[in-house]
CSV table of N, CA and C in Angstrom, one decimal:
chain,number,residue,atom,x,y,z
A,1270,MET,N,-9.2,-21.7,18.5
A,1270,MET,CA,-8.5,-20.4,18.6
A,1270,MET,C,-7.0,-20.6,18.5
A,1271,VAL,N,-6.4,-19.5,18.2
A,1271,VAL,CA,-4.9,-19.6,18.1
A,1271,VAL,C,-4.3,-19.7,19.4
A,1272,THR,N,-3.5,-20.8,19.6
A,1272,THR,CA,-2.7,-20.9,20.8
A,1272,THR,C,-1.3,-20.6,20.5
A,1273,ASN,N,-0.9,-20.5,19.3
A,1273,ASN,CA,0.5,-20.3,18.9
A,1273,ASN,C,0.7,-18.8,18.7
A,1274,VAL,N,1.2,-18.1,19.8
A,1274,VAL,CA,1.4,-16.7,19.8
A,1274,VAL,C,2.4,-16.3,18.7
A,1275,LEU,N,3.5,-17.2,18.6
A,1275,LEU,CA,4.5,-16.9,17.6
A,1275,LEU,C,3.9,-16.9,16.2
A,1276,GLY,N,2.9,-17.8,15.9
A,1276,GLY,CA,2.2,-17.8,14.6
A,1276,GLY,C,1.5,-16.5,14.4
A,1277,VAL,N,0.8,-16.0,15.4
A,1277,VAL,CA,0.0,-14.8,15.2
A,1277,VAL,C,1.0,-13.6,15.0
A,1278,PHE,N,2.1,-13.6,15.8
A,1278,PHE,CA,3.1,-12.6,15.6
A,1278,PHE,C,3.7,-12.6,14.2
A,1279,ALA,N,4.0,-13.8,13.7
A,1279,ALA,CA,4.6,-13.9,12.4
A,1279,ALA,C,3.6,-13.4,11.3
A,1280,LEU,N,2.3,-13.7,11.5
A,1280,LEU,CA,1.3,-13.2,10.6
A,1280,LEU,C,1.2,-11.7,10.7
A,1281,ALA,N,1.3,-11.1,11.9
A,1281,ALA,CA,1.2,-9.7,12.0
A,1281,ALA,C,2.3,-9.0,11.3
A,1282,VAL,N,3.5,-9.5,11.5
A,1282,VAL,CA,4.7,-9.0,10.8
A,1282,VAL,C,4.5,-9.1,9.3
A,1283,ALA,N,4.0,-10.3,8.8
A,1283,ALA,CA,3.9,-10.5,7.4
A,1283,ALA,C,2.9,-9.5,6.8
A,1284,LEU,N,1.8,-9.2,7.5
A,1284,LEU,CA,0.8,-8.3,7.0
A,1284,LEU,C,1.3,-6.9,6.9
A,1285,MET,N,2.3,-6.6,7.6
A,1285,MET,CA,2.8,-5.2,7.7
A,1285,MET,C,4.0,-5.0,6.7
A,1286,VAL,N,4.5,-6.1,6.1
A,1286,VAL,CA,5.7,-6.0,5.3
A,1286,VAL,C,5.2,-5.6,3.9
A,1287,ALA,N,5.9,-4.6,3.3
A,1287,ALA,CA,5.6,-4.2,1.9
A,1287,ALA,C,6.6,-4.9,1.0
A,1288,GLU,N,6.1,-5.4,-0.1
A,1288,GLU,CA,7.0,-6.1,-1.0
A,1288,GLU,C,6.8,-5.7,-2.4
A,1289,GLY,N,7.8,-5.6,-3.3
A,1289,GLY,CA,7.6,-5.1,-4.6
A,1289,GLY,C,6.6,-5.8,-5.5
A,1290,SER,N,6.3,-7.1,-5.2
A,1290,SER,CA,5.3,-7.8,-6.0
A,1290,SER,C,3.9,-7.4,-5.7
A,1291,TRP,N,3.7,-6.5,-4.8
A,1291,TRP,CA,2.3,-6.0,-4.4
A,1291,TRP,C,1.8,-5.1,-5.4
A,1292,GLY,N,2.6,-4.5,-6.3
A,1292,GLY,CA,2.1,-3.6,-7.3
A,1292,GLY,C,2.1,-2.2,-6.7
A,1293,LYS,N,1.1,-1.6,-6.1
A,1293,LYS,CA,1.0,-0.3,-5.7
A,1293,LYS,C,1.7,-0.1,-4.3
A,1294,GLY,N,2.0,-1.2,-3.6
A,1294,GLY,CA,2.7,-1.1,-2.3
A,1294,GLY,C,1.9,-0.6,-1.2
A,1295,LYS,N,0.5,-0.6,-1.2
A,1295,LYS,CA,-0.2,-0.2,-0.1
A,1295,LYS,C,-0.2,-1.3,1.0
A,1296,VAL,N,-0.4,-1.0,2.2
A,1296,VAL,CA,-0.3,-2.0,3.3
A,1296,VAL,C,-1.7,-2.2,3.9
A,1297,ASN,N,-2.0,-3.5,4.1
A,1297,ASN,CA,-3.2,-3.9,4.7
A,1297,ASN,C,-3.2,-3.4,6.2
A,1298,ASP,N,-4.2,-2.8,6.6
A,1298,ASP,CA,-4.2,-2.3,8.0
A,1298,ASP,C,-4.9,-3.3,8.9
A,1299,MET,N,-4.2,-4.2,9.5
A,1299,MET,CA,-4.7,-5.2,10.4
A,1299,MET,C,-3.8,-5.1,11.7
A,1300,SER,N,-3.9,-4.0,12.3
A,1300,SER,CA,-3.0,-3.7,13.4
A,1300,SER,C,-3.5,-4.2,14.8
A,1301,ASN,N,-4.7,-4.7,14.9
A,1301,ASN,CA,-5.1,-5.2,16.2
A,1301,ASN,C,-5.1,-6.7,16.2
A,1302,ALA,N,-4.9,-7.3,17.3
A,1302,ALA,CA,-4.7,-8.7,17.5
A,1302,ALA,C,-6.0,-9.5,17.1
A,1303,GLU,N,-7.1,-8.9,17.3
A,1303,GLU,CA,-8.4,-9.6,17.0
A,1303,GLU,C,-8.5,-9.8,15.5
A,1304,ASP,N,-8.2,-8.8,14.7
A,1304,ASP,CA,-8.3,-8.9,13.2
A,1304,ASP,C,-7.3,-10.0,12.7
A,1305,LEU,N,-6.1,-9.9,13.3
A,1305,LEU,CA,-5.0,-10.9,12.9
A,1305,LEU,C,-5.4,-12.3,13.3
A,1306,THR,N,-6.0,-12.5,14.5
A,1306,THR,CA,-6.4,-13.8,14.9
A,1306,THR,C,-7.5,-14.3,14.0
A,1307,ASN,N,-8.5,-13.4,13.7
A,1307,ASN,CA,-9.6,-13.8,12.8
A,1307,ASN,C,-9.1,-14.3,11.4
A,1308,LEU,N,-8.2,-13.5,10.9
A,1308,LEU,CA,-7.6,-13.9,9.6
A,1308,LEU,C,-6.9,-15.2,9.7
A,1309,TYR,N,-6.1,-15.4,10.7
A,1309,TYR,CA,-5.3,-16.6,10.9
A,1309,TYR,C,-6.2,-17.8,11.0
A,1310,ASN,N,-7.4,-17.7,11.6
A,1310,ASN,CA,-8.3,-18.8,11.8
A,1310,ASN,C,-9.4,-18.9,10.7
A,1311,SER,N,-9.3,-18.0,9.7
A,1311,SER,CA,-10.4,-18.0,8.7
A,1311,SER,C,-10.3,-19.3,7.8
A,1312,LYS,N,-11.5,-19.8,7.5
A,1312,LYS,CA,-11.6,-21.0,6.7
A,1312,LYS,C,-11.3,-20.7,5.3
A,1313,VAL,N,-10.6,-21.5,4.6
A,1313,VAL,CA,-10.2,-21.4,3.2
A,1313,VAL,C,-11.2,-22.3,2.4
A,1314,TYR,N,-11.8,-21.7,1.4
A,1314,TYR,CA,-12.7,-22.5,0.5
A,1314,TYR,C,-12.1,-22.9,-0.8
A,1315,GLU,N,-11.1,-22.1,-1.3
A,1315,GLU,CA,-10.4,-22.4,-2.5
A,1315,GLU,C,-9.0,-21.9,-2.4
A,1316,ALA,N,-8.1,-22.7,-2.9
A,1316,ALA,CA,-6.7,-22.4,-2.9
A,1316,ALA,C,-6.1,-22.6,-4.3
A,1317,GLU,N,-5.4,-21.6,-4.8
A,1317,GLU,CA,-4.8,-21.7,-6.1
A,1317,GLU,C,-3.2,-21.6,-6.0
A,1318,ARG,N,-2.6,-22.7,-6.4
A,1318,ARG,CA,-1.1,-22.7,-6.4
A,1318,ARG,C,-0.7,-21.8,-7.6
A,1319,MET,N,0.2,-20.9,-7.3
A,1319,MET,CA,0.6,-19.9,-8.3
A,1319,MET,C,2.1,-19.7,-8.4
A,1320,THR,N,2.5,-19.3,-9.6
A,1320,THR,CA,4.0,-19.0,-9.8
A,1320,THR,C,4.1,-17.7,-10.5
A,1321,ARG,N,5.3,-17.1,-10.4
A,1321,ARG,CA,5.6,-15.9,-11.2
A,1321,ARG,C,7.1,-15.9,-11.3
A,1322,PRO,N,7.6,-15.3,-12.4
A,1322,PRO,CA,9.1,-15.2,-12.6
A,1322,PRO,C,9.6,-14.1,-11.6
A,1323,MET,N,10.8,-14.4,-11.1
A,1323,MET,CA,11.4,-13.5,-10.1
A,1323,MET,C,12.9,-13.6,-10.2
A,1324,GLU,N,13.6,-12.6,-10.7
A,1324,GLU,CA,15.0,-12.5,-10.8
A,1324,GLU,C,15.6,-13.8,-11.5
A,1325,GLY,N,15.0,-14.2,-12.6
A,1325,GLY,CA,15.5,-15.4,-13.3
A,1325,GLY,C,15.1,-16.7,-12.8
A,1326,GLN,N,14.4,-16.7,-11.7
A,1326,GLN,CA,13.9,-17.9,-11.1
A,1326,GLN,C,12.4,-17.9,-11.0
A,1327,SER,N,11.8,-19.0,-10.6
A,1327,SER,CA,10.3,-19.1,-10.4
A,1327,SER,C,10.0,-18.9,-8.9
A,1328,HIS,N,9.0,-18.0,-8.6
A,1328,HIS,CA,8.6,-17.8,-7.2
A,1328,HIS,C,7.2,-18.3,-7.1
A,1329,SER,N,6.9,-19.0,-6.0
A,1329,SER,CA,5.5,-19.6,-5.9
A,1329,SER,C,4.8,-19.1,-4.6
A,1330,GLY,N,3.5,-19.4,-4.6
A,1330,GLY,CA,2.7,-19.0,-3.5
A,1330,GLY,C,1.3,-19.7,-3.7
A,1331,VAL,N,0.5,-19.4,-2.7
A,1331,VAL,CA,-0.9,-19.9,-2.8
A,1331,VAL,C,-1.9,-18.8,-2.6
A,1332,ARG,N,-2.8,-18.6,-3.5
A,1332,ARG,CA,-3.8,-17.6,-3.3
A,1332,ARG,C,-5.0,-18.3,-2.7
A,1333,VAL,N,-5.4,-17.9,-1.5
A,1333,VAL,CA,-6.5,-18.5,-0.8
A,1333,VAL,C,-7.8,-17.6,-0.9
A,1334,THR,N,-8.9,-18.2,-1.0
A,1334,THR,CA,-10.2,-17.5,-1.0
A,1334,THR,C,-11.0,-17.9,0.2
A,1335,LEU,N,-11.4,-16.9,1.0
A,1335,LEU,CA,-12.2,-17.2,2.2
A,1335,LEU,C,-13.7,-17.2,1.9
A,1336,GLU,N,-14.5,-17.6,2.9
A,1336,GLU,CA,-15.9,-17.7,2.7
A,1336,GLU,C,-16.6,-16.5,2.2
A,1337,ASP,N,-16.1,-15.3,2.6
A,1337,ASP,CA,-16.7,-14.0,2.2
A,1337,ASP,C,-16.2,-13.5,0.8
A,1338,GLY,N,-15.3,-14.3,0.2
A,1338,GLY,CA,-14.8,-14.0,-1.1
A,1338,GLY,C,-13.4,-13.2,-1.1
A,1339,GLN,N,-13.0,-12.8,0.1
A,1339,GLN,CA,-11.7,-12.1,0.2
A,1339,GLN,C,-10.6,-13.1,-0.2
A,1340,GLU,N,-9.6,-12.6,-0.8
A,1340,GLU,CA,-8.5,-13.4,-1.3
A,1340,GLU,C,-7.1,-12.8,-0.7
A,1341,TYR,N,-6.3,-13.8,-0.4
A,1341,TYR,CA,-5.0,-13.5,0.2
A,1341,TYR,C,-3.9,-14.4,-0.5
A,1342,LEU,N,-2.7,-13.8,-0.7
A,1342,LEU,CA,-1.6,-14.6,-1.2
A,1342,LEU,C,-0.7,-15.0,0.0
A,1343,VAL,N,-0.4,-16.3,0.1
A,1343,VAL,CA,0.5,-16.8,1.1
A,1343,VAL,C,1.7,-17.2,0.4
A,1344,HIS,N,2.9,-16.6,0.7
A,1344,HIS,CA,4.1,-16.9,0.0
A,1344,HIS,C,5.3,-16.5,0.8
A,1345,LYS,N,6.5,-16.9,0.4
A,1345,LYS,CA,7.7,-16.5,1.1
A,1345,LYS,C,8.1,-15.0,0.7
A,1346,GLY,N,8.3,-14.3,1.8
A,1346,GLY,CA,8.7,-12.9,1.6
A,1346,GLY,C,10.2,-12.7,1.3
A,1347,SER,N,10.6,-11.5,1.2
A,1347,SER,CA,12.0,-11.3,0.8
A,1347,SER,C,13.0,-11.8,1.9
A,1348,SER,N,12.6,-11.9,3.1
A,1348,SER,CA,13.5,-12.5,4.2
A,1348,SER,C,13.2,-13.9,4.4
A,1349,SER,N,12.6,-14.6,3.5
A,1349,SER,CA,12.3,-16.1,3.5
A,1349,SER,C,11.3,-16.5,4.6
A,1350,GLN,N,10.6,-15.5,5.2
A,1350,GLN,CA,9.5,-15.8,6.1
A,1350,GLN,C,8.2,-15.9,5.3
A,1351,THR,N,7.3,-16.7,5.7
A,1351,THR,CA,6.0,-16.8,5.0
A,1351,THR,C,5.2,-15.6,5.4
A,1352,VAL,N,4.7,-14.9,4.3
A,1352,VAL,CA,3.9,-13.7,4.5
A,1352,VAL,C,2.5,-13.9,3.9
A,1353,VAL,N,1.6,-13.1,4.4
A,1353,VAL,CA,0.2,-13.2,3.9
A,1353,VAL,C,-0.1,-11.7,3.5
A,1354,VAL,N,-0.5,-11.6,2.2
A,1354,VAL,CA,-0.8,-10.2,1.7
A,1354,VAL,C,-2.2,-10.3,1.0
A,1355,ASP,N,-2.8,-9.2,1.0
A,1355,ASP,CA,-4.1,-9.0,0.3
A,1355,ASP,C,-3.8,-9.3,-1.2
A,1356,ALA,N,-4.6,-10.1,-1.8
A,1356,ALA,CA,-4.4,-10.5,-3.2
A,1356,ALA,C,-4.5,-9.3,-4.2
A,1357,ASP,N,-5.2,-8.2,-3.7
A,1357,ASP,CA,-5.3,-7.0,-4.5
A,1357,ASP,C,-3.9,-6.5,-4.8
A,1358,HIS,N,-2.9,-6.8,-4.1
A,1358,HIS,CA,-1.5,-6.3,-4.2
A,1358,HIS,C,-0.7,-7.1,-5.2
A,1359,MET,N,-1.3,-8.2,-5.7
A,1359,MET,CA,-0.5,-9.1,-6.6
A,1359,MET,C,-0.3,-8.5,-8.0
A,1360,SER,N,0.8,-8.7,-8.6
A,1360,SER,CA,1.1,-8.2,-9.9
A,1360,SER,C,0.4,-9.1,-10.9
A,1361,ASP,N,0.3,-8.7,-12.2
A,1361,ASP,CA,-0.3,-9.5,-13.2
A,1361,ASP,C,0.7,-10.6,-13.7
A,1362,LYS,N,1.8,-10.7,-13.1
A,1362,LYS,CA,2.8,-11.8,-13.5
A,1362,LYS,C,2.5,-13.1,-12.8
A,1363,TRP,N,1.7,-13.1,-11.8
A,1363,TRP,CA,1.3,-14.4,-11.2
A,1363,TRP,C,0.4,-15.2,-12.1
A,1364,LYS,N,0.7,-16.5,-12.2
A,1364,LYS,CA,-0.1,-17.4,-13.1
A,1364,LYS,C,-0.6,-18.6,-12.2
A,1365,VAL,N,-1.9,-19.0,-12.4
A,1365,VAL,CA,-2.4,-20.1,-11.7
A,1365,VAL,C,-1.9,-21.4,-12.3
A,1366,GLU,N,-1.4,-22.3,-11.4
A,1366,GLU,CA,-0.9,-23.6,-11.9
A,1366,GLU,C,-1.9,-24.7,-11.5
A,1367,GLU,N,-2.6,-24.5,-10.4
A,1367,GLU,CA,-3.5,-25.6,-10.0
A,1367,GLU,C,-4.5,-25.0,-9.0
A,1368,THR,N,-5.8,-25.4,-9.1
A,1368,THR,CA,-6.8,-24.9,-8.2
A,1368,THR,C,-7.3,-26.1,-7.4
A,1369,MET,N,-7.5,-25.9,-6.1
A,1369,MET,CA,-8.0,-26.9,-5.1
A,1369,MET,C,-9.1,-26.3,-4.3
A,1370,ASN,N,-10.2,-27.1,-4.2
A,1370,ASN,CA,-11.3,-26.7,-3.4
A,1370,ASN,C,-11.2,-27.4,-2.0
A,1371,PHE,N,-11.3,-26.6,-1.0
A,1371,PHE,CA,-11.3,-27.2,0.4
A,1371,PHE,C,-12.6,-27.1,1.2
A,1372,GLY,N,-13.5,-26.3,0.7
A,1372,GLY,CA,-14.8,-26.2,1.3
A,1372,GLY,C,-14.8,-25.8,2.8
A,1373,GLY,N,-13.7,-25.1,3.2
A,1373,GLY,CA,-13.6,-24.6,4.6
A,1373,GLY,C,-12.9,-25.6,5.5
A,1374,SER,N,-12.4,-26.7,4.9
A,1374,SER,CA,-11.7,-27.7,5.8
A,1374,SER,C,-10.3,-27.3,6.2
A,1375,LYS,N,-9.7,-26.3,5.6
A,1375,LYS,CA,-8.4,-25.7,6.0
A,1375,LYS,C,-8.6,-24.3,6.4
A,1376,THR,N,-7.6,-23.8,7.1
A,1376,THR,CA,-7.6,-22.4,7.5
A,1376,THR,C,-6.3,-21.7,6.9
A,1377,VAL,N,-6.3,-20.3,7.0
A,1377,VAL,CA,-5.2,-19.6,6.6
A,1377,VAL,C,-3.9,-20.1,7.3
A,1378,SER,N,-4.1,-20.4,8.6
A,1378,SER,CA,-2.9,-20.8,9.4
A,1378,SER,C,-2.3,-22.1,8.9
A,1379,ASP,N,-3.1,-23.0,8.3
A,1379,ASP,CA,-2.6,-24.2,7.7
A,1379,ASP,C,-1.6,-23.9,6.6
A,1380,PHE,N,-2.0,-22.9,5.8
A,1380,PHE,CA,-1.1,-22.5,4.6
A,1380,PHE,C,0.1,-21.8,5.1
A,1381,VAL,N,0.0,-21.0,6.2
A,1381,VAL,CA,1.1,-20.3,6.8
A,1381,VAL,C,2.1,-21.3,7.3
A,1382,LYS,N,1.6,-22.3,8.0
A,1382,LYS,CA,2.5,-23.3,8.6
A,1382,LYS,C,3.2,-24.1,7.5
A,1383,GLU,N,2.5,-24.4,6.4
A,1383,GLU,CA,3.1,-25.2,5.3
A,1383,GLU,C,4.2,-24.4,4.6
A,1384,GLY,N,4.1,-23.0,4.7
A,1384,GLY,CA,5.1,-22.1,4.1
A,1384,GLY,C,5.1,-22.2,2.7
C-alpha cells in the first residue's frame, strides 16, 4: 500500500491538471483517494519511452500499460512536476523510442518517482 501521502497527493494533482498535449483537454475523474491509490499501486506490464517536439525542444515521457490494458502517460507537466494522464489525451506527435516489458514487476508509482 501507499505509505507516501505526498506521492498520492502529487498524483492527485497531476491527474487533475489539464495540459495542451492532451488533445481535447478532458480531465480524468479520479477524485477519490481509493481510485488514486489503486492507480498509484497498479502493476505496469509494458512501458514505452516516448518523445515529441515541444517549443523547439524534445519532450519525453513513458506510456505505461496496466494489466487491464489501460494506458497512462507519465511525464513532466508544465510546472516541472511529474504528471500522470490518460493516454487517450496524447496528441499524435508522440513517437515511441523504446518498448520495455515489465510483466507487472513495476508499478505506476515507480515511474512517478523516476520522474
